[in-house]
Coordinates of C-alpha atoms in Angstrom, one line a residue:
Chain A
X164 CA 41.9 67.0 125.9
X165 CA 44.1 68.5 128.9
X166 CA 47.7 69.7 129.2
X167 CA 48.5 68.1 131.7
X168 CA 46.9 64.3 132.7
X169 CA 48.5 62.4 135.9
X170 CA 46.9 59.0 137.0
X171 CA 47.8 57.2 140.0
X172 CA 51.0 58.1 139.8
X173 CA 53.8 56.9 142.1
X174 CA 57.6 57.4 142.7
X175 CA 59.9 56.0 144.9
X176 CA 63.7 56.4 145.6
X177 CA 65.0 53.5 147.5
X178 CA 62.5 52.5 150.2
X179 CA 61.2 56.3 150.4
X180 CA 58.9 56.9 148.7
X181 CA 57.9 60.3 147.5
X182 CA 54.7 60.4 145.0
X183 CA 51.9 58.5 146.4
X184 CA 49.2 57.2 143.7
X185 CA 49.0 61.2 143.0
X186 CA 45.8 62.2 140.0
X187 CA 46.0 65.9 138.9
X188 CA 44.7 66.6 135.4
X189 CA 45.3 70.4 134.3
X190 CA 43.2 71.8 131.7
X191 CA 44.6 74.0 128.8
X192 CA 44.4 77.4 128.9
X193 CA 44.9 77.6 132.8
X194 CA 46.9 78.7 135.0
X195 CA 47.3 76.0 137.3
X196 CA 49.5 76.6 141.1
X197 CA 50.8 73.2 142.8
X198 CA 51.7 74.0 145.8
X199 CA 53.2 72.0 148.9
X200 CA 55.6 72.2 151.7
X201 CA 59.5 72.5 151.1
X202 CA 60.0 68.5 150.3
X203 CA 56.3 67.3 149.4
X204 CA 57.4 65.7 146.4
X205 CA 56.0 68.9 143.9
X206 CA 59.7 68.9 142.0
X207 CA 59.3 65.6 142.2
X208 CA 56.0 65.0 139.8
X209 CA 57.8 68.2 137.5
X210 CA 60.9 65.8 137.4
X211 CA 57.8 63.4 135.8
X212 CA 56.4 65.0 134.0
X213 CA 59.8 65.9 131.8
X214 CA 60.9 63.0 132.2
X215 CA 64.0 63.7 134.1
X216 CA 62.4 60.7 136.5
X217 CA 60.9 57.8 135.7
X218 CA 57.8 57.1 137.7
X219 CA 57.7 53.5 139.6
X220 CA 53.8 53.1 138.4
X221 CA 51.2 55.2 137.2
X222 CA 50.5 56.7 134.4
X223 CA 51.3 60.3 133.1
X224 CA 50.9 62.9 129.5
X225 CA 51.6 66.0 129.1
X226 CA 49.7 67.9 125.8
X227 CA 48.0 64.2 125.0
X228 CA 51.3 63.1 124.8
X229 CA 53.2 60.1 127.1
X230 CA 55.5 61.4 129.2
X231 CA 58.5 59.2 129.1
X232 CA 58.3 57.2 125.3
X233 CA 57.7 60.7 123.5
X234 CA 59.4 63.0 126.3
X235 CA 60.8 64.8 123.0
X236 CA 58.3 65.5 121.3
X237 CA 56.8 67.1 124.8
X238 CA 60.1 69.0 125.0
X239 CA 59.6 70.7 121.9
X240 CA 56.4 71.7 122.3
X241 CA 57.1 72.8 126.4
X242 CA 59.1 75.6 128.4
X243 CA 60.5 74.8 131.3
X244 CA 61.5 76.7 134.4
X245 CA 63.3 73.3 136.2
X246 CA 64.1 74.1 140.3
X247 CA 67.3 73.2 141.1
X248 CA 68.9 74.1 138.1
X249 CA 72.7 75.4 137.3
X250 CA 73.4 78.1 134.5
X251 CA 76.1 77.7 132.7
X252 CA 78.9 80.5 134.0
X253 CA 80.7 81.1 131.0
X254 CA 78.4 81.6 128.7
X255 CA 76.5 84.9 128.1
X256 CA 73.1 85.4 128.9
X257 CA 72.6 85.8 125.3
X258 CA 74.6 82.5 124.1
X259 CA 72.2 80.2 127.0
X260 CA 69.0 81.8 125.2
X261 CA 70.5 81.3 121.7
X262 CA 71.8 77.4 122.9
X263 CA 68.0 77.4 123.4
X264 CA 66.7 79.4 120.5
X265 CA 68.3 76.8 118.6
X266 CA 68.1 73.7 119.9
X267 CA 64.2 74.1 120.0
X268 CA 64.7 75.0 116.0
X269 CA 62.4 78.7 116.4
X270 CA 64.7 81.0 114.6
X271 CA 64.1 84.2 117.1
X272 CA 66.5 86.5 118.8
X273 CA 68.2 86.2 121.9
X274 CA 67.7 89.8 122.4
X275 CA 63.9 89.9 122.3
X276 CA 63.7 87.5 124.6
X277 CA 66.2 88.5 127.7
X278 CA 64.1 92.3 127.3
X279 CA 61.1 90.8 128.1
X280 CA 62.7 89.6 131.3
X281 CA 64.9 92.4 131.7
X282 CA 68.1 91.1 131.4
X283 CA 68.9 92.4 127.9
X284 CA 71.4 95.5 129.4
X285 CA 73.4 92.2 130.7
X286 CA 73.2 89.6 126.9
X287 CA 76.6 89.8 126.3
X288 CA 78.2 88.9 129.7
X289 CA 78.4 85.7 131.7
X290 CA 75.5 84.3 133.6
X291 CA 78.2 83.0 135.9
X292 CA 78.4 86.7 137.3
X293 CA 74.3 87.2 137.2
X294 CA 72.9 87.7 140.3
X295 CA 69.8 84.5 141.0
X296 CA 66.7 87.0 140.3
X297 CA 68.9 87.6 137.3
X298 CA 69.4 83.9 136.6
X299 CA 65.9 83.1 137.1
X300 CA 64.8 86.6 134.1
X301 CA 67.5 83.8 131.7
X302 CA 66.0 80.7 132.7
X303 CA 62.5 82.2 131.8
X304 CA 63.6 83.2 129.0
X305 CA 64.7 80.5 127.9
X306 CA 61.8 78.7 128.9
X307 CA 59.5 81.3 126.5
X308 CA 61.1 80.4 123.5
X309 CA 58.8 78.7 121.1
X310 CA 56.3 80.3 122.6
X311 CA 55.8 76.8 123.9
X312 CA 51.7 75.9 124.3
X313 CA 52.5 74.7 128.4
X314 CA 54.9 76.5 130.6
X315 CA 55.9 74.3 133.0
X316 CA 57.8 76.7 135.9
X317 CA 59.1 75.2 139.6
X318 CA 59.1 77.6 141.9
X319 CA 59.4 80.3 139.2
X320 CA 59.5 84.1 142.0
X321 CA 62.7 82.3 144.0
X322 CA 65.2 84.8 144.8
X323 CA 62.9 87.9 142.9
X324 CA 62.7 90.9 144.7
X325 CA 58.7 91.6 145.1
X326 CA 58.8 94.4 142.0
X327 CA 60.7 90.8 140.1
X328 CA 58.1 88.5 141.4
X329 CA 55.6 91.0 140.2
X330 CA 56.7 91.3 136.1
X331 CA 57.3 87.2 136.5
X332 CA 53.5 87.2 136.9
X333 CA 52.4 89.7 134.1
X334 CA 54.9 87.8 131.8
X335 CA 53.1 84.6 132.8
X336 CA 49.4 86.6 132.2
X337 CA 50.6 87.8 128.8
X338 CA 51.8 83.8 128.0
X339 CA 48.1 83.0 129.4
X340 CA 46.3 85.7 126.6
X341 CA 49.0 84.0 124.0
X342 CA 46.7 80.8 125.2
X343 CA 49.5 78.6 126.6
X344 CA 49.0 76.4 129.7
X345 CA 50.9 77.9 133.0
X346 CA 51.4 74.8 135.7
X347 CA 53.4 76.3 138.2
X348 CA 55.1 75.4 142.0
X349 CA 55.7 77.8 144.4
X350 CA 55.6 77.6 147.9
X351 CA 54.9 80.9 148.6
X352 CA 50.7 81.5 148.7
X353 CA 50.8 84.7 148.0
X354 CA 52.3 84.1 144.6
X355 CA 49.6 81.4 143.7
X356 CA 46.3 83.2 144.3
X357 CA 47.3 86.6 142.1
X358 CA 47.8 84.5 139.4
X359 CA 45.8 81.2 139.8
X360 CA 42.6 79.6 138.2
X361 CA 43.4 76.1 140.7
X362 CA 46.0 75.1 142.6
X363 CA 46.1 71.6 143.5
X364 CA 48.2 71.1 148.0
X365 CA 50.4 68.3 148.0
X366 CA 51.6 67.1 151.2
X367 CA 54.2 64.4 151.6
X368 CA 53.7 62.8 147.9
X369 CA 49.5 62.9 148.0
X370 CA 47.0 65.4 146.9
X371 CA 45.1 67.0 149.6
X372 CA 43.1 68.9 147.8
X373 CA 42.4 70.6 144.2
X374 CA 40.3 73.8 144.4
X375 CA 39.8 77.6 143.1
X376 CA 41.8 79.9 146.3
X377 CA 38.8 81.1 147.3
X378 CA 37.9 77.1 147.4
X379 CA 40.8 76.8 149.7
X380 CA 40.5 80.0 151.7
X381 CA 36.3 79.2 152.6
X382 CA 37.0 75.4 152.9
X383 CA 39.6 75.7 155.7
X384 CA 38.2 78.5 157.2
X385 CA 40.9 81.1 156.8
X386 CA 41.3 84.5 158.1
X387 CA 43.2 88.1 158.6
X388 CA 45.0 89.2 161.4
X389 CA 45.0 92.6 161.7
X390 CA 47.2 94.6 164.2
X391 CA 46.6 97.8 164.9
X392 CA 48.6 101.1 166.7
X393 CA 46.3 103.4 167.6
X394 CA 47.7 106.7 169.8
X395 CA 44.8 105.9 172.3
X396 CA 42.0 103.7 172.5
X397 CA 38.7 105.2 173.0
X398 CA 35.7 103.0 175.2
X399 CA 33.9 102.5 172.2
X400 CA 36.3 100.5 170.2
X401 CA 36.0 96.7 171.4
X402 CA 32.1 97.2 171.3
X403 CA 31.7 99.6 168.0
X404 CA 34.2 97.0 166.5
X405 CA 32.5 93.9 166.3
X406 CA 29.4 95.7 163.9
X407 CA 31.8 95.3 161.4
X408 CA 31.2 92.3 159.0
X409 CA 33.3 90.0 158.2
X410 CA 35.2 90.1 162.3
X411 CA 35.4 87.1 164.0
X412 CA 37.1 88.5 167.1
X413 CA 38.3 91.6 168.3
X414 CA 41.5 92.3 171.4
X415 CA 43.1 95.8 172.6
X416 CA 46.3 95.0 174.3
X417 CA 47.4 98.7 175.4
X418 CA 47.7 101.0 172.1
X419 CA 47.7 97.4 170.5
X420 CA 43.8 96.2 169.1
X421 CA 43.8 92.7 167.2
X422 CA 41.3 92.1 164.7
X423 CA 40.9 88.6 163.4
X424 CA 38.5 88.5 160.4
X425 CA 37.3 86.5 157.7
X426 CA 35.9 88.4 154.4
X427 CA 35.7 91.7 154.8
X428 CA 36.9 95.4 154.0
X429 CA 40.2 95.8 156.1
X430 CA 39.7 99.2 155.5
X431 CA 36.0 99.8 157.1
X432 CA 37.6 98.1 160.1
X433 CA 40.1 101.4 160.3
X434 CA 37.8 103.9 159.4
X435 CA 35.5 102.5 161.7
X436 CA 38.4 102.6 164.7
X437 CA 38.7 106.1 163.6
X438 CA 35.1 107.4 163.5
X439 CA 35.7 106.2 168.0
X440 CA 38.5 108.5 167.7
X441 CA 41.3 107.0 167.8
X442 CA 44.3 108.0 164.8
X443 CA 46.0 105.0 163.6
X444 CA 49.4 105.0 164.0
X445 CA 50.5 102.0 162.3
X446 CA 48.5 99.1 160.8
X447 CA 49.6 95.6 159.8
X448 CA 47.9 92.4 158.4
X449 CA 48.4 89.0 158.3
X450 CA 47.4 86.8 156.0
X451 CA 47.1 82.8 157.2
X452 CA 50.0 81.7 155.2
X453 CA 49.9 79.0 153.1
X454 CA 52.0 76.6 156.6
X455 CA 48.4 77.5 157.8
X456 CA 46.1 77.0 155.0
X457 CA 48.2 73.9 154.5
X458 CA 47.9 72.9 158.6
X459 CA 44.4 73.4 157.8
X460 CA 43.9 70.4 155.3
X461 CA 46.4 68.3 156.8
X462 CA 45.0 68.8 160.3
X463 CA 43.2 65.2 159.9
X464 CA 46.8 63.4 160.3
X465 CA 47.8 62.5 163.7
X466 CA 51.5 63.6 162.7
X467 CA 51.7 67.6 164.3
X468 CA 54.4 68.9 162.9
X469 CA 55.6 71.8 161.4
X470 CA 53.4 73.5 165.4
X471 CA 56.0 76.9 164.3
X472 CA 54.5 77.2 161.1
X473 CA 52.5 79.4 162.4
X474 CA 54.9 82.0 162.8
X475 CA 56.6 82.2 159.4
X476 CA 54.0 84.4 158.8
X477 CA 53.0 87.1 155.8
X478 CA 53.6 90.7 157.4
X479 CA 52.5 93.5 155.6
X480 CA 52.8 96.7 157.4
X481 CA 51.5 99.6 155.7
X482 CA 51.6 103.7 156.8
X483 CA 49.1 104.5 158.1
X484 CA 49.3 108.0 156.7
X485 CA 48.7 106.6 153.6
X486 CA 46.3 104.0 154.8
X487 CA 44.4 107.2 155.8
X488 CA 44.8 109.5 152.8
X489 CA 44.1 107.1 150.4
X490 CA 40.5 106.3 150.7
X491 CA 39.3 104.3 147.8
X492 CA 42.2 101.7 147.4
X493 CA 42.0 99.3 149.9
X494 CA 45.3 99.4 151.8
X495 CA 46.1 96.2 152.4
X496 CA 46.3 95.2 148.1
X497 CA 49.7 94.6 148.4
X498 CA 49.1 91.3 151.7
X499 CA 46.4 90.0 149.6
Chain B
X98 CA 68.9 65.2 115.6
X99 CA 69.8 68.4 118.0
X100 CA 73.7 66.5 119.4
X101 CA 75.8 69.7 117.4
X102 CA 73.7 72.0 119.1
X103 CA 75.1 70.4 122.5
X104 CA 78.1 69.8 121.5
X105 CA 78.6 74.1 119.7
X106 CA 77.5 75.1 123.4
X107 CA 80.2 72.4 125.4
X108 CA 82.9 73.7 122.7
X109 CA 81.9 77.9 123.1
X110 CA 81.8 76.7 126.6
X111 CA 85.0 75.4 126.4
X112 CA 87.0 78.2 124.6
X113 CA 85.8 80.3 127.5
X114 CA 87.1 78.0 129.7
X115 CA 91.4 78.5 130.4
X116 CA 91.8 74.9 129.8
X117 CA 91.6 74.7 125.6
X118 CA 94.1 77.5 125.9
X119 CA 96.0 76.3 128.4
X120 CA 96.3 72.3 126.7
X121 CA 97.1 74.4 123.4
X122 CA 99.8 75.9 124.5
X123 CA 101.2 72.6 126.8
X124 CA 101.1 70.3 123.4
X125 CA 102.8 72.9 121.8
X126 CA 105.8 73.6 123.6
X127 CA 105.4 69.7 124.0
X128 CA 105.8 69.0 120.5
X129 CA 108.2 72.1 119.5
X130 CA 110.7 70.0 122.9
X131 CA 110.0 66.7 121.4
X132 CA 111.5 68.2 117.8
X133 CA 114.6 70.0 119.5
X134 CA 115.2 66.5 121.5
X135 CA 114.4 64.6 118.3
X136 CA 117.6 66.8 116.5
X137 CA 119.5 66.6 119.9
X138 CA 119.4 63.2 120.5
X139 CA 121.1 61.2 117.5
X140 CA 124.2 64.0 118.0
X141 CA 124.4 62.6 121.3
X142 CA 124.2 58.9 120.8
X143 CA 127.1 59.8 117.4
X144 CA 124.7 59.4 115.1
X145 CA 124.0 60.8 112.0
X146 CA 121.9 64.1 112.2
X147 CA 121.2 62.9 108.1
X148 CA 118.9 60.7 108.5
X149 CA 116.8 62.4 111.0
X150 CA 112.9 62.9 108.7
X151 CA 109.5 64.4 110.0
X152 CA 108.1 60.8 109.5
X153 CA 110.7 59.4 112.0
X154 CA 110.0 62.7 114.5
X155 CA 106.6 61.2 114.5
X156 CA 107.3 58.1 115.7
X157 CA 109.8 60.2 118.1
X158 CA 106.1 62.1 119.5
X159 CA 104.0 59.0 119.2
X160 CA 104.7 57.4 122.6
X161 CA 105.1 60.5 124.9
X162 CA 102.3 62.0 122.8
X163 CA 99.3 59.3 124.1
X164 CA 100.2 60.7 128.3
X165 CA 99.5 64.3 126.9
X166 CA 96.4 63.0 125.2
X167 CA 95.1 60.7 127.8
X168 CA 95.8 63.2 130.7
X169 CA 94.3 65.6 129.3
X170 CA 91.6 63.4 128.1
X171 CA 90.4 62.7 132.1
X172 CA 91.0 66.6 132.5
X173 CA 88.9 67.6 130.0
X174 CA 86.3 65.3 129.8
X175 CA 85.3 63.7 133.5
X176 CA 83.1 66.6 133.9
X177 CA 81.4 66.6 130.9
X178 CA 78.0 64.7 131.9
X179 CA 78.3 63.7 136.1
X180 CA 79.3 68.1 136.5
X181 CA 76.3 68.7 134.4
X182 CA 74.1 66.3 136.7
X183 CA 76.0 67.3 139.7
X184 CA 75.4 70.9 139.4
X185 CA 72.0 71.0 138.5
X186 CA 72.5 72.6 134.9
X187 CA 71.6 68.6 133.2
X188 CA 68.4 70.0 133.6
X189 CA 68.5 73.2 131.8
X190 CA 69.9 70.8 129.0
X191 CA 67.7 68.3 129.1
X192 CA 64.3 70.4 129.6
X193 CA 64.9 71.4 126.4
X194 CA 64.1 69.2 123.6
X195 CA 67.4 66.6 123.7
X196 CA 67.3 63.4 123.8
X197 CA 69.9 61.5 126.6
X198 CA 71.6 60.0 123.1
X199 CA 72.5 64.0 121.7
X200 CA 73.6 64.4 124.7
X201 CA 76.4 61.9 125.2
X202 CA 76.8 62.1 121.9
X203 CA 77.6 66.0 121.3
X204 CA 79.9 65.9 124.6
X205 CA 81.7 63.3 123.2
X206 CA 81.7 65.6 120.2
X207 CA 82.6 68.7 122.0
X208 CA 84.9 68.0 124.0
X209 CA 87.0 66.1 120.9
X210 CA 87.1 69.6 119.5
X211 CA 88.1 70.8 122.3
X212 CA 91.4 68.0 122.4
X213 CA 92.0 68.3 118.8
X214 CA 92.5 71.4 118.8
X215 CA 95.4 71.6 120.0
X216 CA 96.8 68.1 119.1
X217 CA 96.5 69.2 115.3
X218 CA 97.9 72.5 116.3
X219 CA 100.8 71.1 117.9
X220 CA 101.7 68.7 115.2
X221 CA 101.0 71.9 112.9
X222 CA 103.5 73.6 114.6
X223 CA 106.1 70.5 114.5
X224 CA 106.0 70.3 110.8
X225 CA 106.4 74.0 110.7
X226 CA 109.7 73.3 113.2
X227 CA 110.3 70.3 110.5
X228 CA 110.5 73.1 107.8
X229 CA 113.0 75.7 110.3
X230 CA 115.6 73.6 111.3
X231 CA 115.8 71.9 107.9
X232 CA 114.9 68.5 109.1
X233 CA 114.6 66.2 105.6
X234 CA 111.6 64.4 104.2
X235 CA 111.4 60.9 103.4
X236 CA 111.8 60.3 99.6
X237 CA 109.2 58.3 99.1
X238 CA 106.4 59.3 96.6
X239 CA 102.5 57.7 95.7
X240 CA 101.3 57.6 92.2
X241 CA 98.4 59.5 91.5
X242 CA 97.7 60.5 88.8
X243 CA 100.8 59.6 86.8
X244 CA 102.6 62.3 88.7
X245 CA 104.6 61.1 91.3
X246 CA 104.0 62.9 94.5
X247 CA 105.7 62.8 97.4
X248 CA 104.9 60.8 100.2
X249 CA 105.2 61.8 103.2
X250 CA 102.4 64.6 103.3
X251 CA 100.3 60.8 103.0
X252 CA 101.8 60.2 106.2
X253 CA 102.0 63.2 108.3
X254 CA 98.0 63.9 107.5
X255 CA 97.0 59.7 108.6
X256 CA 99.2 60.2 111.3
X257 CA 97.2 63.0 112.6
X258 CA 94.0 61.5 111.8
X259 CA 95.5 58.7 113.8
X260 CA 95.9 60.3 117.2
X261 CA 92.6 62.7 116.7
X262 CA 90.9 59.1 116.2
X263 CA 93.2 58.0 119.1
X264 CA 91.7 61.1 121.5
X265 CA 88.7 60.2 120.1
X266 CA 89.3 56.6 122.2
X267 CA 89.6 58.8 125.5
X268 CA 87.5 61.0 124.6
X269 CA 84.5 58.4 124.2
X270 CA 86.0 56.0 127.4
X271 CA 85.8 59.3 130.3
X272 CA 82.8 60.7 129.0
X273 CA 81.3 57.5 128.7
X274 CA 82.6 56.7 133.5
X275 CA 80.8 60.4 133.3
X276 CA 77.4 59.6 132.1
X277 CA 77.8 56.7 134.3
X278 CA 77.4 58.7 137.5
X279 CA 76.4 62.1 138.9
X280 CA 79.2 62.7 141.1
X281 CA 82.3 64.2 140.0
X282 CA 84.6 63.0 142.0
X283 CA 83.1 59.4 142.2
X284 CA 83.2 60.2 137.6
X285 CA 87.1 61.5 138.5
X286 CA 88.4 58.3 140.4
X287 CA 87.2 55.7 137.6
X288 CA 88.7 57.7 134.7
X289 CA 91.8 57.5 136.6
X290 CA 91.0 53.8 137.9
X291 CA 90.8 53.0 133.6
X292 CA 93.6 55.1 133.4
X293 CA 96.2 53.3 135.7
X294 CA 94.9 49.8 134.7
X295 CA 95.4 50.9 130.4
X296 CA 97.6 53.1 130.5
X297 CA 100.1 51.9 133.7
X298 CA 99.1 48.2 134.3
X299 CA 98.4 47.2 131.2
X300 CA 101.7 45.3 129.9
X301 CA 100.7 42.9 133.1
X302 CA 98.3 41.3 131.5
X303 CA 99.6 39.1 128.5
X304 CA 102.7 38.7 131.1
X305 CA 99.9 37.5 133.7
X306 CA 97.7 35.5 131.0
X307 CA 101.2 33.5 130.0
X308 CA 101.7 32.8 133.0
X309 CA 98.3 31.4 133.8
X310 CA 97.9 29.9 130.9
X311 CA 101.8 28.0 131.0
X312 CA 99.4 26.2 134.2
X313 CA 100.8 28.6 136.6
X314 CA 104.7 28.6 135.6
X315 CA 106.6 30.9 133.1
X316 CA 107.6 29.4 130.0
X317 CA 110.4 27.9 128.8
X318 CA 111.2 30.4 126.2
X319 CA 110.2 33.8 126.7
X320 CA 111.1 34.5 123.1
X321 CA 108.6 32.2 120.7
X322 CA 105.2 33.6 122.5
X323 CA 102.0 32.6 120.6
X324 CA 100.4 36.0 118.8
X325 CA 97.8 35.6 120.6
X326 CA 99.6 37.2 124.0
X327 CA 100.8 40.0 121.3
X328 CA 96.8 40.9 120.7
X329 CA 95.6 40.9 124.0
X330 CA 98.6 43.2 125.0
X331 CA 97.1 45.6 121.2
X332 CA 94.3 45.9 123.4
X333 CA 94.9 48.5 125.2
X334 CA 94.4 51.7 123.3
X335 CA 97.7 53.4 123.4
X336 CA 99.4 49.8 122.7
X337 CA 96.7 50.1 119.4
X338 CA 97.8 53.5 119.1
X339 CA 101.4 53.0 118.9
X340 CA 101.1 50.0 117.2
X341 CA 99.0 51.1 114.3
X342 CA 101.5 54.3 114.2
X343 CA 104.1 52.4 114.0
X344 CA 102.6 50.5 110.8
X345 CA 102.1 54.0 109.2
X346 CA 105.3 55.4 109.6
X347 CA 107.9 52.6 108.8
X348 CA 105.3 51.3 105.8
X349 CA 105.3 47.4 105.6
X350 CA 105.8 44.5 108.6
X351 CA 108.3 41.9 108.8
X352 CA 107.6 38.3 108.0
X353 CA 104.3 36.6 108.2
X354 CA 101.8 38.3 111.2
X355 CA 98.3 37.3 111.4
X356 CA 96.0 39.8 110.2
X357 CA 95.6 40.7 113.6
X358 CA 98.5 41.7 114.2
X359 CA 98.1 44.3 111.4
X360 CA 98.2 48.1 111.4
X361 CA 94.9 48.4 109.8
X362 CA 93.6 46.2 112.8
X363 CA 94.6 47.6 115.8
X364 CA 92.5 50.8 113.4
X365 CA 90.0 49.1 114.0
X366 CA 90.6 47.9 118.2
X367 CA 90.3 52.3 118.1
X368 CA 87.1 51.8 116.8
X369 CA 86.3 49.5 118.5
X370 CA 87.3 51.6 121.4
X371 CA 85.2 54.8 120.0
X372 CA 81.6 52.7 120.8
X373 CA 82.0 50.4 123.8
X374 CA 82.5 53.1 126.3
X375 CA 80.2 55.6 124.9
X376 CA 77.8 52.9 124.4
X377 CA 77.5 51.6 127.7
X378 CA 77.7 55.4 129.7
X379 CA 74.7 55.7 127.0
X380 CA 72.9 52.9 128.2
X381 CA 73.2 53.6 131.9
X382 CA 72.8 57.4 131.5
X383 CA 69.0 57.0 129.3
X384 CA 68.2 54.6 132.2
X385 CA 69.0 57.4 135.1
X386 CA 67.0 59.4 137.4
X387 CA 68.2 62.9 137.2

């Protein structure tokens, strides 16, 4: 049985078609990423799964049950981190979780859950005073109540710092090990690829593709760009570098060497460069962003809106000294 | 049924806000002021202070209490569901296994408690003031198991219960209105509109109907209006409440009155008022996209 089955789902808001014939199936036990730019219809899809919003047409089943008629039974067994929620400002974190425990009748200790998400020390403060990241952790704690079979997380990393996002991923991994299925939406590729078994890309209310992240990258011909600043570019560098496997293009501009590559080792590029006599001063990578990857999947459309999206890039600067000092580790791991 | 979890959440939320305590303070002040006026006014008018009684005080309190209860209900309830939908906390609420019925029922119960605590508290303080000021109690008795017990505690408790029921009517009305929209300003406007119609303009409705029924002319004999005129006026919650309170406090009616003008029927009207607006609100909320 699939954890989620969506067949030919269409939703109109007035004369705006938010979802247009969406088909989706999420297998039990997998981590499924639901990608797409803001406004693509991700939250509307999730709202339909939870019966917040009623479909115009189509069949939606969660844990084998009808999303409309069995919504209560579904929500007994599902943990949810919704999008665009608001906490109860005057209630404490503990009261929020206690409310979820009472609502599900599971009898857990709210403190344990708050400890798991790392905000136990703020348990007795009103949640209205929490930061966005703490609120996100609080609502995650509410979602974890009752060891749900399925976690539905809408943009779970919103408001979290990198450390918080990592902890979020660890919690999600823990839940998967326990046997839970995780369905989560995101517009940030880095979070999705670190954890997802499969992803679906949604664009303007339609599923564009469903694949693994690797399949997605390969299919779209995705590349990584390395921007390497050196003390001086040696003569042989421009000739030596293209020999490194995976490199597609090398350009030199003053002390800046820009390398575009598909699959391949980035540290090997740096080593090759240093072997020709250059000293790496600074170094940054730019992955093909979701927007670009996404654009690759929607290029067939005659609309070419969002040309600026390539400028919105995920850039990771790494101190050159760290890169050269640690040869065993892939220096751009944080960027992946 | 999970509506108790919702009600409990709602009530603890209110308990942490200033509104519950402000309302309680206000209503206590209100009852103390009314008690004071009740003892002073007969003297000013040259009446006999010896006729003062706790039950008479309740009759004196009933009419202005409707003003307090209705306005407080609007303040306490207009955001009940519209506010959750507007802010997005409703998504948190409905991510948990609560049906929309549970949410509505829990809201009505929770907000009603917020309103009833000040009302009951205020009426108990008034009772304390009655003792403190040496105001008498009526002499009537009730025969219970062979003992003659004073009747006033029963009447007093009945009045508290009736006022609590009236509070429930307005909570149901305003929460019901709040369930029909995801905009708190629209909910506030609708609630105030309903208040204006039932509290300020309702007197004009039976008069207008008489005017129409009489062929768009003022009837010659205004003293002998048909019974249905009184019935129509009784359809306003606060008129029904006042009517039921009068029936309770003055024990007995005068002359032959049709059953639909008796005190118990006014209580029935209040009961219908509890059910209808909440049901209408629920039907809208059940089918709404959040």
